[in-house]
CSV table of C-alpha atoms and ligand atoms in Angstrom, one decimal:
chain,number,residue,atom,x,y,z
A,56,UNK,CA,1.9,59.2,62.9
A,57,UNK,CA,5.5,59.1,62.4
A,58,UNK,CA,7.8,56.2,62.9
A,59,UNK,CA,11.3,55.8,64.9
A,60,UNK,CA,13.8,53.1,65.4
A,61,UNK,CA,13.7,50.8,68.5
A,62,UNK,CA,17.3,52.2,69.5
A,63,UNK,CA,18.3,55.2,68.6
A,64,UNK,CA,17.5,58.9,68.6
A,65,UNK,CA,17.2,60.1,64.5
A,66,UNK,CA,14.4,61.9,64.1
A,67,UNK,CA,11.2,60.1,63.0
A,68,UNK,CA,10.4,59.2,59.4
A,69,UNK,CA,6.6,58.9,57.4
A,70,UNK,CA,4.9,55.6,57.3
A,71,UNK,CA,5.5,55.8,53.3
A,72,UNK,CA,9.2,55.8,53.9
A,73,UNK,CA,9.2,53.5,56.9
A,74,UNK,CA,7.9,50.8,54.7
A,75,UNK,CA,9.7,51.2,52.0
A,76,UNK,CA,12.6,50.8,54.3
A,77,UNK,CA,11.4,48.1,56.5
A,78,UNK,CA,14.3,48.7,58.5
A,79,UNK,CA,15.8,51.7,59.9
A,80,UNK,CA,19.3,52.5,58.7
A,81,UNK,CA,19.9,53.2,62.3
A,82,UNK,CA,19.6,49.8,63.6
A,83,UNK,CA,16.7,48.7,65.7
A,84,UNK,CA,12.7,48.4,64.5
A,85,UNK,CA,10.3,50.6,63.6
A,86,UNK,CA,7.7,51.5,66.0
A,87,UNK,CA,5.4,54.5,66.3
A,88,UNK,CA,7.1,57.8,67.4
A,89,UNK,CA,3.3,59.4,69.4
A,90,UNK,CA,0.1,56.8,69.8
A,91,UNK,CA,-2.9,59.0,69.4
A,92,UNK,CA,-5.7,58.2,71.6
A,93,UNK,CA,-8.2,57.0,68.7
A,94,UNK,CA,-11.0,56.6,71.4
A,95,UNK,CA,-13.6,59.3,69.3
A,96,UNK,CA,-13.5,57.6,66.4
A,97,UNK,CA,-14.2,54.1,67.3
A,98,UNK,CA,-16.4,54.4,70.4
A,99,UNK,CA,-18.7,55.7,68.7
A,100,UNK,CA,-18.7,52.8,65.8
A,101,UNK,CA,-21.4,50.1,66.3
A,102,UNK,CA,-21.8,46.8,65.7
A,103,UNK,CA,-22.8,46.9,62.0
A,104,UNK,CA,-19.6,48.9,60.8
A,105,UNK,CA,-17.8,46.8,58.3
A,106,UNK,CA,-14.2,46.1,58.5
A,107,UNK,CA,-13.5,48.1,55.2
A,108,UNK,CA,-15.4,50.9,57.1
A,109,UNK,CA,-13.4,50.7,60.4
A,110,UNK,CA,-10.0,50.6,58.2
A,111,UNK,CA,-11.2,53.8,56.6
A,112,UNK,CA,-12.2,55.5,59.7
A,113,UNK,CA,-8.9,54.7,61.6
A,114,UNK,CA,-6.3,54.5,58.6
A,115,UNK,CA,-6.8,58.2,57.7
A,116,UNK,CA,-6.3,59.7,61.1
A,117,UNK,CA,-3.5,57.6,62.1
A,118,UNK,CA,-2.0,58.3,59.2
A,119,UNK,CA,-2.6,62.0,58.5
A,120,UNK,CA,-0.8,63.9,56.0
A,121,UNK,CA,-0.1,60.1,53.8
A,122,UNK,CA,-3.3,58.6,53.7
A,123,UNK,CA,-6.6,60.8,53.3
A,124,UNK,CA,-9.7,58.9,53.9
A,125,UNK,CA,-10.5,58.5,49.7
A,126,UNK,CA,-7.2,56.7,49.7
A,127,UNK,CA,-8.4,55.1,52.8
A,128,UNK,CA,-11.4,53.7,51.3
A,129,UNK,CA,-9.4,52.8,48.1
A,130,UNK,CA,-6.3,50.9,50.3
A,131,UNK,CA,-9.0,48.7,52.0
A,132,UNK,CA,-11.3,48.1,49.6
A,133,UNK,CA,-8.4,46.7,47.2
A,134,UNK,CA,-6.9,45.5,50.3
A,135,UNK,CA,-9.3,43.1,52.0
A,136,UNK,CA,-11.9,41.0,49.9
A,137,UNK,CA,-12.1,38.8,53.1
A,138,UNK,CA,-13.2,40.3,56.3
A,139,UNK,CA,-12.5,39.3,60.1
A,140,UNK,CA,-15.7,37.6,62.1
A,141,UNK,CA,-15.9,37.7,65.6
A,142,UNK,CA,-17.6,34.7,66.7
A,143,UNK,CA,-19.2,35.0,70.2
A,144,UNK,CA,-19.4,31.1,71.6
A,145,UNK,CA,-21.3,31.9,74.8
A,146,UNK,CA,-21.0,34.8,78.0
A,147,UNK,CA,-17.6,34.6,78.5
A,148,UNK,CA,-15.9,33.5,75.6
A,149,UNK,CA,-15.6,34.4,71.8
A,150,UNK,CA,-13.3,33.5,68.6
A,151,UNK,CA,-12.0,36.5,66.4
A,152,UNK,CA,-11.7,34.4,63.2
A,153,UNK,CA,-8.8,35.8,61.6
A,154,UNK,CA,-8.6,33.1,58.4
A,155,UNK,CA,-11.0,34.1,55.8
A,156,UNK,CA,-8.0,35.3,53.7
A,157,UNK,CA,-6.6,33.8,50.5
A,158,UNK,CA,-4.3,31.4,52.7
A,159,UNK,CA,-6.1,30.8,56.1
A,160,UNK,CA,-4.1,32.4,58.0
A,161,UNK,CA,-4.9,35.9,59.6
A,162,UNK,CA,-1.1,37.1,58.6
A,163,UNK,CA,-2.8,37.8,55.1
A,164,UNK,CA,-4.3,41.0,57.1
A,165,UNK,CA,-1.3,42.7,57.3
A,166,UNK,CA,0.4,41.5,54.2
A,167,UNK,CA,-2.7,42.7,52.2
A,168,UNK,CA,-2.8,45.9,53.9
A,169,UNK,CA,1.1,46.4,53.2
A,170,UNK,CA,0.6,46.0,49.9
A,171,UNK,CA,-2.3,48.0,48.8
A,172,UNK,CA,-1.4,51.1,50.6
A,173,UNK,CA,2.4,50.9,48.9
A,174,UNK,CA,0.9,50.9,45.7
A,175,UNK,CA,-1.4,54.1,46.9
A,176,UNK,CA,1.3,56.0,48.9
A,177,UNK,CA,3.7,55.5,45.8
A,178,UNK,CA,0.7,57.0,42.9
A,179,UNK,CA,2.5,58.4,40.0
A,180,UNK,CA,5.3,59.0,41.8
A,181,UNK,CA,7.6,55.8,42.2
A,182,UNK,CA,8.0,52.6,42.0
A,183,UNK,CA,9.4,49.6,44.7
A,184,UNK,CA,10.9,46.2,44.7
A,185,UNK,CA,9.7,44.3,47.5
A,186,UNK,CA,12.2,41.2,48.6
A,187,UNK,CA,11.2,38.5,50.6
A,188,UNK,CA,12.2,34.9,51.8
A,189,UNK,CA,9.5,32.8,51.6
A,190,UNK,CA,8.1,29.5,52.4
A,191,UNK,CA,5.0,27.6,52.4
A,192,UNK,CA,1.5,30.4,52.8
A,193,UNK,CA,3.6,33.0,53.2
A,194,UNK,CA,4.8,33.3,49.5
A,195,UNK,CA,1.0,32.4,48.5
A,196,UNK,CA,0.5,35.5,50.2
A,197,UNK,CA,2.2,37.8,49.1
A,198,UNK,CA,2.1,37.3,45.8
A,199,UNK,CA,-1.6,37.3,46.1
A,200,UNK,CA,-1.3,40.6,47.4
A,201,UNK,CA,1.2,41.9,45.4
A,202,UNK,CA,0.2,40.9,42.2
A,203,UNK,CA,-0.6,43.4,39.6
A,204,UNK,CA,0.0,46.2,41.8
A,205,UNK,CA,1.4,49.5,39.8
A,206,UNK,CA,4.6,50.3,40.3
A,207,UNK,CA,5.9,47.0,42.4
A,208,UNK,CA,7.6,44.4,41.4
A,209,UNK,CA,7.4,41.3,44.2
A,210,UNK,CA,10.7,38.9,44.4
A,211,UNK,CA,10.1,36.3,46.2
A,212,UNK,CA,13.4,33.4,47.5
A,213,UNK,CA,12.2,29.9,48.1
A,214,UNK,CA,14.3,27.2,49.6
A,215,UNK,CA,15.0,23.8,47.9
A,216,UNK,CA,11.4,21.8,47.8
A,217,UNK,CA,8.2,22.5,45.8
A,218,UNK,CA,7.2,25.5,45.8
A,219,UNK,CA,3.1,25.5,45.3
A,220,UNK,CA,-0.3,27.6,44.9
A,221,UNK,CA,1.5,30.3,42.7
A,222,UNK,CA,0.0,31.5,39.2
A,223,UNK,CA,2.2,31.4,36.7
A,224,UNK,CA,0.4,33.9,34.9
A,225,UNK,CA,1.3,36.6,37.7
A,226,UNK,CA,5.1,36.0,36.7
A,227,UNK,CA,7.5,39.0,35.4
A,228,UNK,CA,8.0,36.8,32.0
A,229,UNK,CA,4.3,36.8,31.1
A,230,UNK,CA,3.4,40.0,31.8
A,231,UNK,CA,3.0,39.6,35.7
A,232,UNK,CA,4.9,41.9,38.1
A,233,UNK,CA,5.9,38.5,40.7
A,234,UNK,CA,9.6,36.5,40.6
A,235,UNK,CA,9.7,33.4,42.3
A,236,UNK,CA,13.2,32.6,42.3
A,237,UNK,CA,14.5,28.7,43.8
A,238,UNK,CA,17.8,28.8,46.0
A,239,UNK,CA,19.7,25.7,46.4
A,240,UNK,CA,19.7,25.9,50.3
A,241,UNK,CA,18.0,26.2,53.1
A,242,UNK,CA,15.3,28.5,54.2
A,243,UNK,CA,18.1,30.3,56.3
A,244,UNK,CA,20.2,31.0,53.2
A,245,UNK,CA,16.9,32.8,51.5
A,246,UNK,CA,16.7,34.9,54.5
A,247,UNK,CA,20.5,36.0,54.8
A,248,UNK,CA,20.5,36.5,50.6
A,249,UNK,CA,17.4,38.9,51.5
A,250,UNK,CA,19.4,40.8,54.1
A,251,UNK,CA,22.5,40.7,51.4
A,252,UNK,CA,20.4,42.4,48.5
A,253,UNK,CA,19.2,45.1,50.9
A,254,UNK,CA,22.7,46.3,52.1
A,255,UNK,CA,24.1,46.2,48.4
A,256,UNK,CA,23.1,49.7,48.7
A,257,UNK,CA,23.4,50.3,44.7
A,258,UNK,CA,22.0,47.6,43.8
A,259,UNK,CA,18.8,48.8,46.5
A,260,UNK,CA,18.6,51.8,45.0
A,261,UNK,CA,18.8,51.0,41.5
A,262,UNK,CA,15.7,48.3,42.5
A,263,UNK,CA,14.3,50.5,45.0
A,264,UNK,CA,14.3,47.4,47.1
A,265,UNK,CA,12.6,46.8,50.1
A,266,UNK,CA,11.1,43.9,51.8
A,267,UNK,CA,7.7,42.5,53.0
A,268,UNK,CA,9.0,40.5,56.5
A,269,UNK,CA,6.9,40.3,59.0
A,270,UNK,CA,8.6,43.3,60.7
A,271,UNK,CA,7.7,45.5,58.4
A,272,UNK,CA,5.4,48.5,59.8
A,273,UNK,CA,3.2,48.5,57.1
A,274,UNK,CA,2.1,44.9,58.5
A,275,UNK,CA,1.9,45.9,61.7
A,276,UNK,CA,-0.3,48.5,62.1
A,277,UNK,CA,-3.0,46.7,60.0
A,278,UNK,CA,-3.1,44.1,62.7
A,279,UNK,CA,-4.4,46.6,65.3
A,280,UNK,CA,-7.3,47.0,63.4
A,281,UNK,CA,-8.9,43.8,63.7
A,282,UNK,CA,-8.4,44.1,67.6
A,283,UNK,CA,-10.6,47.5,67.4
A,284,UNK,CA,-12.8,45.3,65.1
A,285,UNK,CA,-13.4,42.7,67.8
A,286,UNK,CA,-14.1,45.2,70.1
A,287,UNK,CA,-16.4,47.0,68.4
A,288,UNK,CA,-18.5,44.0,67.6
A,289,UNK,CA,-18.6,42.8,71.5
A,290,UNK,CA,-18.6,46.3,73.5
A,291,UNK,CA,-22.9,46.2,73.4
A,292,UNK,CA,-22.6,42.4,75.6
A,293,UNK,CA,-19.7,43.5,77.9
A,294,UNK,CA,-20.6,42.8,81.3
A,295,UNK,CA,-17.0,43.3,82.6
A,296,UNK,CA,-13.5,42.8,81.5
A,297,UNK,CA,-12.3,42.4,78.0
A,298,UNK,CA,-9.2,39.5,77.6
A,299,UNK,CA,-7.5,39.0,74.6
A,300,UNK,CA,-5.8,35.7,74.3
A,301,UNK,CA,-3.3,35.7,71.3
A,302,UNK,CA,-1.2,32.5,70.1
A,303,UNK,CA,2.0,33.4,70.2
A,304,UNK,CA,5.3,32.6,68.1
A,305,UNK,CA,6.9,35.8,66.4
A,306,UNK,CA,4.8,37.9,69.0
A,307,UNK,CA,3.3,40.6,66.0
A,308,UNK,CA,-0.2,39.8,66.9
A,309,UNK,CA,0.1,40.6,70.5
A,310,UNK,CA,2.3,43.7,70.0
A,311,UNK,CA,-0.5,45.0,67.6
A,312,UNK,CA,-2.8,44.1,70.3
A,313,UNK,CA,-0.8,46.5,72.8
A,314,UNK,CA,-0.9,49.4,70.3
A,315,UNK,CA,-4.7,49.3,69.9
A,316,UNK,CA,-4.9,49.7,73.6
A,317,UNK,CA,-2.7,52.2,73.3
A,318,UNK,CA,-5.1,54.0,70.5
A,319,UNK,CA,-7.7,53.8,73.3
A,320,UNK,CA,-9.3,50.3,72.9
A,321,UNK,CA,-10.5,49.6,77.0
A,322,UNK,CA,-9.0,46.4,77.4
A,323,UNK,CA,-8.0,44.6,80.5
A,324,UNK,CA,-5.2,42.4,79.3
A,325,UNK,CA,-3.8,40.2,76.7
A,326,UNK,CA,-2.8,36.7,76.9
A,327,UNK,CA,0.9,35.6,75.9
A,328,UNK,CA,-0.1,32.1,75.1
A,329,UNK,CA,3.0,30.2,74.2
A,330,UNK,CA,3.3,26.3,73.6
A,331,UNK,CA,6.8,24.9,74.9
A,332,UNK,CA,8.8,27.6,73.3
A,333,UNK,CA,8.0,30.2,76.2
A,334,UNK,CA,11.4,31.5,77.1
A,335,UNK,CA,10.0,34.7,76.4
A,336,UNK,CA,7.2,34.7,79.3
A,337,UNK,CA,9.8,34.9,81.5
A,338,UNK,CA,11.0,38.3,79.9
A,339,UNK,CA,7.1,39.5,79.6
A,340,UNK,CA,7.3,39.5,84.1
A,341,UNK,CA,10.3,41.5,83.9
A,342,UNK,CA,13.2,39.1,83.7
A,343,UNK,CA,16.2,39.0,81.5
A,344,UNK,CA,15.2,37.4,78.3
A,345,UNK,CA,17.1,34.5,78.0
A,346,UNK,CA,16.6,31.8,74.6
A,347,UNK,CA,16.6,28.3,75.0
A,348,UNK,CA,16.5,25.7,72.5
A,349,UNK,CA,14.0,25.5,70.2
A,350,UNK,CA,11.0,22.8,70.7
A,351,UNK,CA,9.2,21.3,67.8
A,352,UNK,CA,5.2,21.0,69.0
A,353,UNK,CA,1.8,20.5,67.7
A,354,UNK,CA,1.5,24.3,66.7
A,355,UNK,CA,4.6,24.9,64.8
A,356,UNK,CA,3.6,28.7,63.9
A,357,UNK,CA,4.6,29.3,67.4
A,358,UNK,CA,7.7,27.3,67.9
A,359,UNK,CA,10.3,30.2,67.7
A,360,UNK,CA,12.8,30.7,70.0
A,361,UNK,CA,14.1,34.1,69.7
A,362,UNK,CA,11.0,36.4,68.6
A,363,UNK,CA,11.6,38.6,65.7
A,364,UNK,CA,9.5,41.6,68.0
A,365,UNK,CA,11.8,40.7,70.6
A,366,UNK,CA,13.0,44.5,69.8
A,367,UNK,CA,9.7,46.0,69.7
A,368,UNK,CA,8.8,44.5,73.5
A,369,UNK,CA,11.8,45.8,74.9
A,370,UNK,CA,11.2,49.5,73.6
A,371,UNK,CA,7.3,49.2,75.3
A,372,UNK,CA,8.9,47.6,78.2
A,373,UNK,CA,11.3,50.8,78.9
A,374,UNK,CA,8.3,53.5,78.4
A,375,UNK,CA,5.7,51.2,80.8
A,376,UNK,CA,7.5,48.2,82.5
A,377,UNK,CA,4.2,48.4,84.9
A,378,UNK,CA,2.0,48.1,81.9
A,379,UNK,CA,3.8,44.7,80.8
A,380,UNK,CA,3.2,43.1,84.1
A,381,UNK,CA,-0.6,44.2,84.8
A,382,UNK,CA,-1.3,43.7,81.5
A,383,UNK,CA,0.5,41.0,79.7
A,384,UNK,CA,-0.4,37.4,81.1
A,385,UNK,CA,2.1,34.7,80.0
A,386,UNK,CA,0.7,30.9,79.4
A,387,UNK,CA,1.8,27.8,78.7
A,388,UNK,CA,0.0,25.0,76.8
A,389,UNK,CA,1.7,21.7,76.2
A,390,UNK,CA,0.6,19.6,72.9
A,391,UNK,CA,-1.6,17.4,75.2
A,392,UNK,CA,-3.6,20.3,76.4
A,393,UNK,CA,-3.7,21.6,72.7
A,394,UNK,CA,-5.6,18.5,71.8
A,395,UNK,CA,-7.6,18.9,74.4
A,396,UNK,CA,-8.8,22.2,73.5
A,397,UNK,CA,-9.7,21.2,70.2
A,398,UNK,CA,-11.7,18.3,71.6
A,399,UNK,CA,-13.5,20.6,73.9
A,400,UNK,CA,-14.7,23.3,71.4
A,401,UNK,CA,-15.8,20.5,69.2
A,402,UNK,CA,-17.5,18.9,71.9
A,403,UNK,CA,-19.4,21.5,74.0
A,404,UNK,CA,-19.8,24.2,70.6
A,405,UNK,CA,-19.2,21.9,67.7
A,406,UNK,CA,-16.4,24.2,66.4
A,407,UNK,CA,-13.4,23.1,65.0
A,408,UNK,CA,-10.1,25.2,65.9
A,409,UNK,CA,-6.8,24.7,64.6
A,410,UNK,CA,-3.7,23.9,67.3
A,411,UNK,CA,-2.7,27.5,67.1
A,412,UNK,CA,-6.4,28.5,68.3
A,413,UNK,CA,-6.2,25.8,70.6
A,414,UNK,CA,-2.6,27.1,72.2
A,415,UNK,CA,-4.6,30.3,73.2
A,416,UNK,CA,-8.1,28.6,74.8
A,417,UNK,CA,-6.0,26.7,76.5
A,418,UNK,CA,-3.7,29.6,77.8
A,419,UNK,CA,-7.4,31.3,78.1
A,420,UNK,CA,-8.1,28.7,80.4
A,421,UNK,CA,-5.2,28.5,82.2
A,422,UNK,CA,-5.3,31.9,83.8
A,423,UNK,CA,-8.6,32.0,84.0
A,424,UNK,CA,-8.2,29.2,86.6
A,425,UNK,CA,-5.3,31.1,88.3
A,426,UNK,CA,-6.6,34.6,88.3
A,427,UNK,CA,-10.1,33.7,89.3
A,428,UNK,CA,-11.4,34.3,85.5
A,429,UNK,CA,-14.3,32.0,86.2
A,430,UNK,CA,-17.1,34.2,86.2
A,431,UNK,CA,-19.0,35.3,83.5
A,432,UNK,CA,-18.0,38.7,84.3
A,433,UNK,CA,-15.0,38.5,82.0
A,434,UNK,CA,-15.3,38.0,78.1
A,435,UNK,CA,-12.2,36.3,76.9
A,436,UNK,CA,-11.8,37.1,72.8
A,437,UNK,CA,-8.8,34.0,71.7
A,438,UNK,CA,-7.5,35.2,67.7
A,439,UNK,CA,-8.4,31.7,65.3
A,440,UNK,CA,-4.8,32.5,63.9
A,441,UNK,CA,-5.3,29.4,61.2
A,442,UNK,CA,-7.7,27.9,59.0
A,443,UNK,CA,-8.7,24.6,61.0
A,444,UNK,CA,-8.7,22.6,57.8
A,445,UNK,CA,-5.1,23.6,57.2
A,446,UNK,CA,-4.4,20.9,60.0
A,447,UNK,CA,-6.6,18.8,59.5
A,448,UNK,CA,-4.4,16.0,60.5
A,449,UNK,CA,-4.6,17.5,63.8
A,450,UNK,CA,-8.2,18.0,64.1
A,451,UNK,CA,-8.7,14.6,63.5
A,452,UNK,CA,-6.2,13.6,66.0
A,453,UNK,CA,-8.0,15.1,68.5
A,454,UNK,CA,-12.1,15.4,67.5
A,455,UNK,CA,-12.2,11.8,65.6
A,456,UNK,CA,-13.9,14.2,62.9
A,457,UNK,CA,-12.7,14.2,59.1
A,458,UNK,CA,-12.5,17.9,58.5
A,459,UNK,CA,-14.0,19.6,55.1
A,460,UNK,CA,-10.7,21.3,53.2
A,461,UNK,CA,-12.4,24.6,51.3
A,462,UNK,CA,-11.1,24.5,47.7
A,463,UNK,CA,-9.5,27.6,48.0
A,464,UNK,CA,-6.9,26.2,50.5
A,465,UNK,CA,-7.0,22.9,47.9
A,466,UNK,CA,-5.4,25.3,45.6
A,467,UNK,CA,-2.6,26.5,47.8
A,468,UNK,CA,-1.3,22.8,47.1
A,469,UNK,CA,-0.5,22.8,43.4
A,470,UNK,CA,2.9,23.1,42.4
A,471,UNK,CA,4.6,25.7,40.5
A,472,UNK,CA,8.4,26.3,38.7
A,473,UNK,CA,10.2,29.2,39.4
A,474,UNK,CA,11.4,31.7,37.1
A,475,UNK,CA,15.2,30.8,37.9
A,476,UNK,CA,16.7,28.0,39.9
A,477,UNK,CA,20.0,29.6,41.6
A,478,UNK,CA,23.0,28.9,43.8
A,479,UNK,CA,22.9,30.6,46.7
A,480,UNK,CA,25.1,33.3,46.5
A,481,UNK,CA,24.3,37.4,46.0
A,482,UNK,CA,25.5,37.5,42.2
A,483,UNK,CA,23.7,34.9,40.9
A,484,UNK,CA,20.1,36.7,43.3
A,485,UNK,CA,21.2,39.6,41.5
A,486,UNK,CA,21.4,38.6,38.0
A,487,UNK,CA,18.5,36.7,38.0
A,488,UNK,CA,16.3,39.7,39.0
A,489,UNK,CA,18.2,41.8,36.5
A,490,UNK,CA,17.6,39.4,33.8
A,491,UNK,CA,14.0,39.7,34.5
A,492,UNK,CA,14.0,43.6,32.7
B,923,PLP,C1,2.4,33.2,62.5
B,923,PLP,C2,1.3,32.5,63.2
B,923,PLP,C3,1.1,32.7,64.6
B,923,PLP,C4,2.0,33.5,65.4
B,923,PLP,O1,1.9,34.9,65.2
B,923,PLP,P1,3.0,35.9,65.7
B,923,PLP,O2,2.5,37.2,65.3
B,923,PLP,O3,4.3,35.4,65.0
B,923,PLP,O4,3.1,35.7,67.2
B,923,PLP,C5,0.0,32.0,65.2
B,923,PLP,N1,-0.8,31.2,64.5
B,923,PLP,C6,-0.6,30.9,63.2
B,923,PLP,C7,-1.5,30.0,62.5
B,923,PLP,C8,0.5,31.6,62.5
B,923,PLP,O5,0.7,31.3,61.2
């Protein structure tokens, strides 16, 4: 499967190079150039198959001619010492638990993935600096799947603040391959510094600098898998329909979700569930996408205004506008409904789900009630996109329950020093990863 650009007509390029690029030159995002129907291969998988097992069954044919199904098995055994658990509540409704990784939170799947197959596809034969601006999990993520991987070096920009749950250990200085580097600024000013190192084109290539943003294919296609991995586990109890409702903010997950149906996965539709931020619903029935002003909720993950996949939507939309109606359902959940998800799961399955979860039962629920969903005949799958203990403010706000914190997330709270503490301008990004070497 090759990869083109969103918007313009150059001629395809391999996975390797499209994620060592991130971005086409071009303009635009990457997306896949053909979808192979993937039906044969995952059909036929049953229940019991592992998610290793599925990643090495579908890796190697989606990606043939990169990725043979040796380095399939060796990209998702190094990739994934956490796994994805479907957890089927009753008839009609199930969780797809997607925060077993490192940081609780299911975008470790594709930042895993990313990062295991670089180091595989660049064996002997190269080496890459992967940029990012980071925040919060997100840098706790990469570097725990960057680190010590041959031939990459991960540089990661934090804004002003603390930055916590690295290892020290894993840094360039000792011996590590990770640079956390501190910008006096704002979270913004990482992100444009990122974009600045990328088009210093010498600079780039010296570095062979790329970047690990969410956009980045190699994140992307990983994400499919776990929908295939959902439906493997619940095609033996399907009565009817099959529903995915996927928390929205950045609108990844549910664009992966729409290229595993394109692979083949029998689905009858996803669920756009939004919280207040849903300008893009409107743009999901076929209006002009139009931003509005940003809304701070009880989900934060999904407060975004102007999705980074906006791109990506836009391209599906011209080949299938039909598709995007019939099968893309946008919902709306408002904090109070949030909460009162959360008490409901605890209440009638004693489960605890974080307000992200909650922002897609409750979207669940929603349409359900609109589209006559009520009978059992329809089996509604909602992606646990966070750890519940990771707001466990919230869970107690709305189940009266204290909430257990795993130690691992514990962890994610100690605090760490940078390597370097920079203004924040290109030059001084610059000479702070050159001093590094
Ligand atoms: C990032 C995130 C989301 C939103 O996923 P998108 O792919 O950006 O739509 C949902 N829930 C949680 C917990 C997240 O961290």
């Amino acid at each position: 499967m090759q990869f083109r650009s969103t918007i313009s007509s150059a001629s395809p390029v391999s996975f390797k190079d499209a994620i060592l690029h991130t971005l086409p030159r071009e303009g635009g995002l990457y997306v896949p150039a053909s979808v192979m129907d993937m039906r044969q291969f995952f059909l036929y998988m049953d229940a019991d198959t592992s998610f290793p097992e599925l990643v090495t069954t579908v890796a190697p044919v989606l990606l043939q001619g990169e990725l043979n199904p040796f380095s399939a098995s060796r990209v998702a055994e190094s990739a994934y010492d956490f796994e994805p658990e479907l957890q089927i509540l009753d008839e009609g409704l199930s969780l797809l638990n997607l925060f077993n990784g490192p940081t609780g939170i299911f975008k470790d799947f594709g930042i895993a993935f990313l990062a295991a197959v670089m180091e595989e596809l660049l064996k002997n034969s190269g080496k890459a600096m992967v940029i990012s601006a980071t925040r919060g999990d997100t840098g706790v993520s990469t570097s725990h799947a960057f680190r010590g991987r041959k031939g990459i070096t991960s540089v990661m920009l934090y804004p002003s603040g603390p930055i916590r749950g690295l290892d020290p250990e894993s840094f360039v200085p000792n011996g590590g391959n990770i640079i956390p580097i501190q910008v006096k600024g704002t979270f913004d000013d990482c992100q444009s510094l990122v974009k600045a190192v990328i088009n210093d084109r010498p600079f780039a290539e010296r570095y062979c600098i790329t970047s690990s943003n969410a956009i980045n294919p190699g994140r992307l296609l990983p994400q499919t898998f776990y929908y295939l991995y959902a439906f493997i586990k619940i095609k033996k109890l399907l009565k009817g329909d099959l529903v995915f409702s996927v928390p929205s903010g950045n609108f990844g997950n549910l664009i992966a979700g729409l290229y595993a149906w394109k692979f083949g996965m029998p689905v009858s539709g996803f669920i756009a569930a939004m919280n207040a931020n849903n300008a893009f619903g409107d743009f999901i029935q076929g209006k002009p996408f139009q931003p509005k002003p940003l809304i701070i909720t009880n989900s934060p993950a999904l407060d975004v205004s102007m999705p980074e996949n906006y791109e990506r939507f836009q391209s599906f939309y011209e080949e299938a506008p039909a598709v995007m109606r019939n099968m893309v359902f946008p919902a709306t959940a408002s904090n109070a409904s949030t909460l009162i998800a959360m008490e409901k799961m605890w209440k009638k399955y004693g489960v605890f789900v974080d307000p992200h979860t909650a922002v897609g039962l409750a979207a669940a629920e929603q349409i359900g009630a609109t589209m006559g969903y009520s009978d059992q005949k329809i089996h509604t799958v909602v992606l646990a996109t966070g750890h519940p203990a990771k707001e466990a403010l919230a869970v107690a706000k709305a189940t009266g329950q204290d909430i257990h914190i795993p130690e691992k997330l514990q962890s994610l709270q100690k605090p760490a020093d940078p390597i370097a503490l920079i203004e924040p301008e290109l030059d001084a990004v610059e000479g702070a990863i050159a001093s590094c070497f």
